[in-house]
Short mmCIF file of C-alpha atoms in Angstrom, two decimals:
data_model
loop_
_atom_site.label_atom_id
_atom_site.label_comp_id
_atom_site.label_asym_id
_atom_site.label_seq_id
_atom_site.Cartn_x
_atom_site.Cartn_y
_atom_site.Cartn_z
CA UNK A 30 45.93 22.82 -15.11
CA UNK A 31 46.22 25.61 -17.45
CA UNK A 32 43.86 23.69 -20.15
CA UNK A 33 41.39 23.33 -17.26
CA UNK A 34 41.37 26.93 -16.15
CA UNK A 35 40.76 27.68 -19.85
CA UNK A 36 37.98 25.24 -19.96
CA UNK A 37 36.13 26.98 -16.98
CA UNK A 38 36.99 30.20 -18.36
CA UNK A 39 35.63 29.60 -21.73
CA UNK A 40 32.35 27.90 -20.30
CA UNK A 41 31.75 31.07 -17.95
CA UNK A 42 32.27 33.47 -20.75
CA UNK A 43 29.98 31.77 -23.19
CA UNK A 44 27.11 31.32 -20.46
CA UNK A 45 27.62 27.60 -20.73
CA UNK A 46 28.16 27.39 -16.91
CA UNK A 47 26.27 29.23 -14.03
CA UNK A 48 26.93 28.81 -10.24
CA UNK A 49 23.98 28.82 -7.97
CA UNK A 50 23.93 30.68 -5.11
CA UNK A 51 23.63 27.76 -2.68
CA UNK A 52 27.28 27.05 -3.80
CA UNK A 53 28.61 29.03 -1.13
CA UNK A 54 32.16 27.38 -0.88
CA UNK A 55 32.61 27.66 -4.52
CA UNK A 56 31.56 31.40 -4.70
CA UNK A 57 33.74 32.27 -1.66
CA UNK A 58 36.83 30.55 -3.41
CA UNK A 59 36.49 31.95 -6.92
CA UNK A 60 37.43 35.73 -6.28
CA UNK A 61 40.70 34.35 -4.59
CA UNK A 62 41.68 31.97 -7.22
CA UNK A 63 44.46 34.06 -8.89
CA UNK A 64 47.92 33.89 -10.59
CA UNK A 65 50.88 33.55 -7.98
CA UNK A 66 52.61 36.82 -8.55
CA UNK A 67 55.99 35.01 -7.52
CA UNK A 68 55.48 32.58 -10.28
CA UNK A 69 54.25 35.16 -12.67
CA UNK A 70 57.74 37.07 -11.98
CA UNK A 71 59.47 34.12 -13.09
CA UNK A 72 57.45 33.72 -16.41
CA UNK A 73 55.31 30.81 -14.99
CA UNK A 74 51.50 30.59 -14.74
CA UNK A 75 50.67 28.96 -11.62
CA UNK A 76 47.63 29.81 -9.45
CA UNK A 77 47.75 30.45 -5.77
CA UNK A 78 47.02 26.82 -4.09
CA UNK A 79 44.78 28.11 -0.78
CA UNK A 80 41.23 27.51 -0.23
CA UNK A 81 40.84 26.04 -3.74
CA UNK A 82 39.27 22.76 -3.19
CA UNK A 83 35.67 23.66 -4.86
CA UNK A 84 37.65 25.58 -7.82
CA UNK A 85 39.74 22.55 -8.31
CA UNK A 86 36.78 20.11 -8.31
CA UNK A 87 34.98 22.64 -10.87
CA UNK A 88 38.12 22.71 -13.05
CA UNK A 89 38.36 18.95 -13.14
CA UNK A 90 34.84 18.33 -14.01
CA UNK A 91 34.58 20.87 -16.82
CA UNK A 92 38.00 20.02 -18.47
CA UNK A 93 37.24 16.09 -18.11
CA UNK A 94 33.83 16.67 -19.74
CA UNK A 95 34.77 19.19 -22.35
CA UNK A 96 34.00 16.83 -25.05
CA UNK A 97 30.46 16.81 -24.01
CA UNK A 98 29.88 20.69 -24.22
CA UNK A 99 32.89 22.44 -26.22
CA UNK A 100 30.98 22.21 -29.51
CA UNK A 101 28.48 24.63 -28.06
CA UNK A 102 30.97 27.56 -27.79
CA UNK A 103 30.55 30.18 -30.28
CA UNK A 104 32.51 29.95 -33.23
CA UNK A 105 33.52 26.26 -32.43
CA UNK A 106 33.77 23.85 -35.09
CA UNK A 107 34.25 21.14 -33.25
CA UNK A 108 31.85 18.25 -33.19
CA UNK A 109 30.95 16.76 -29.89
CA UNK A 110 28.41 14.80 -28.28
CA UNK A 111 24.86 15.22 -28.59
CA UNK A 112 23.48 17.51 -25.78
CA UNK A 113 22.46 15.25 -22.89
CA UNK A 114 19.22 13.49 -23.18
CA UNK A 115 19.27 13.72 -26.94
CA UNK A 116 19.61 10.89 -29.14
CA UNK A 117 18.45 8.79 -26.49
CA UNK A 118 16.06 5.74 -27.46
#
């Protein structure tokens, strides 16, 4: 889960991910997606699991396709797949 959260954070920070205003469910959930303070007190990183279906879907999609876009991150030395649509004949 933490790796997926890092993927979303990285894509957002690099400007590789934009959320359209019509994605109201996702936009409503993002501000509430935070770390559970009880888990943090125990030294654990665990998000609060309420009203998070859209955020979880975003995390899953981004993390499972990271091999397609991670090379676009600034400072990345990873070679990934070509950008979508390029290299197709």
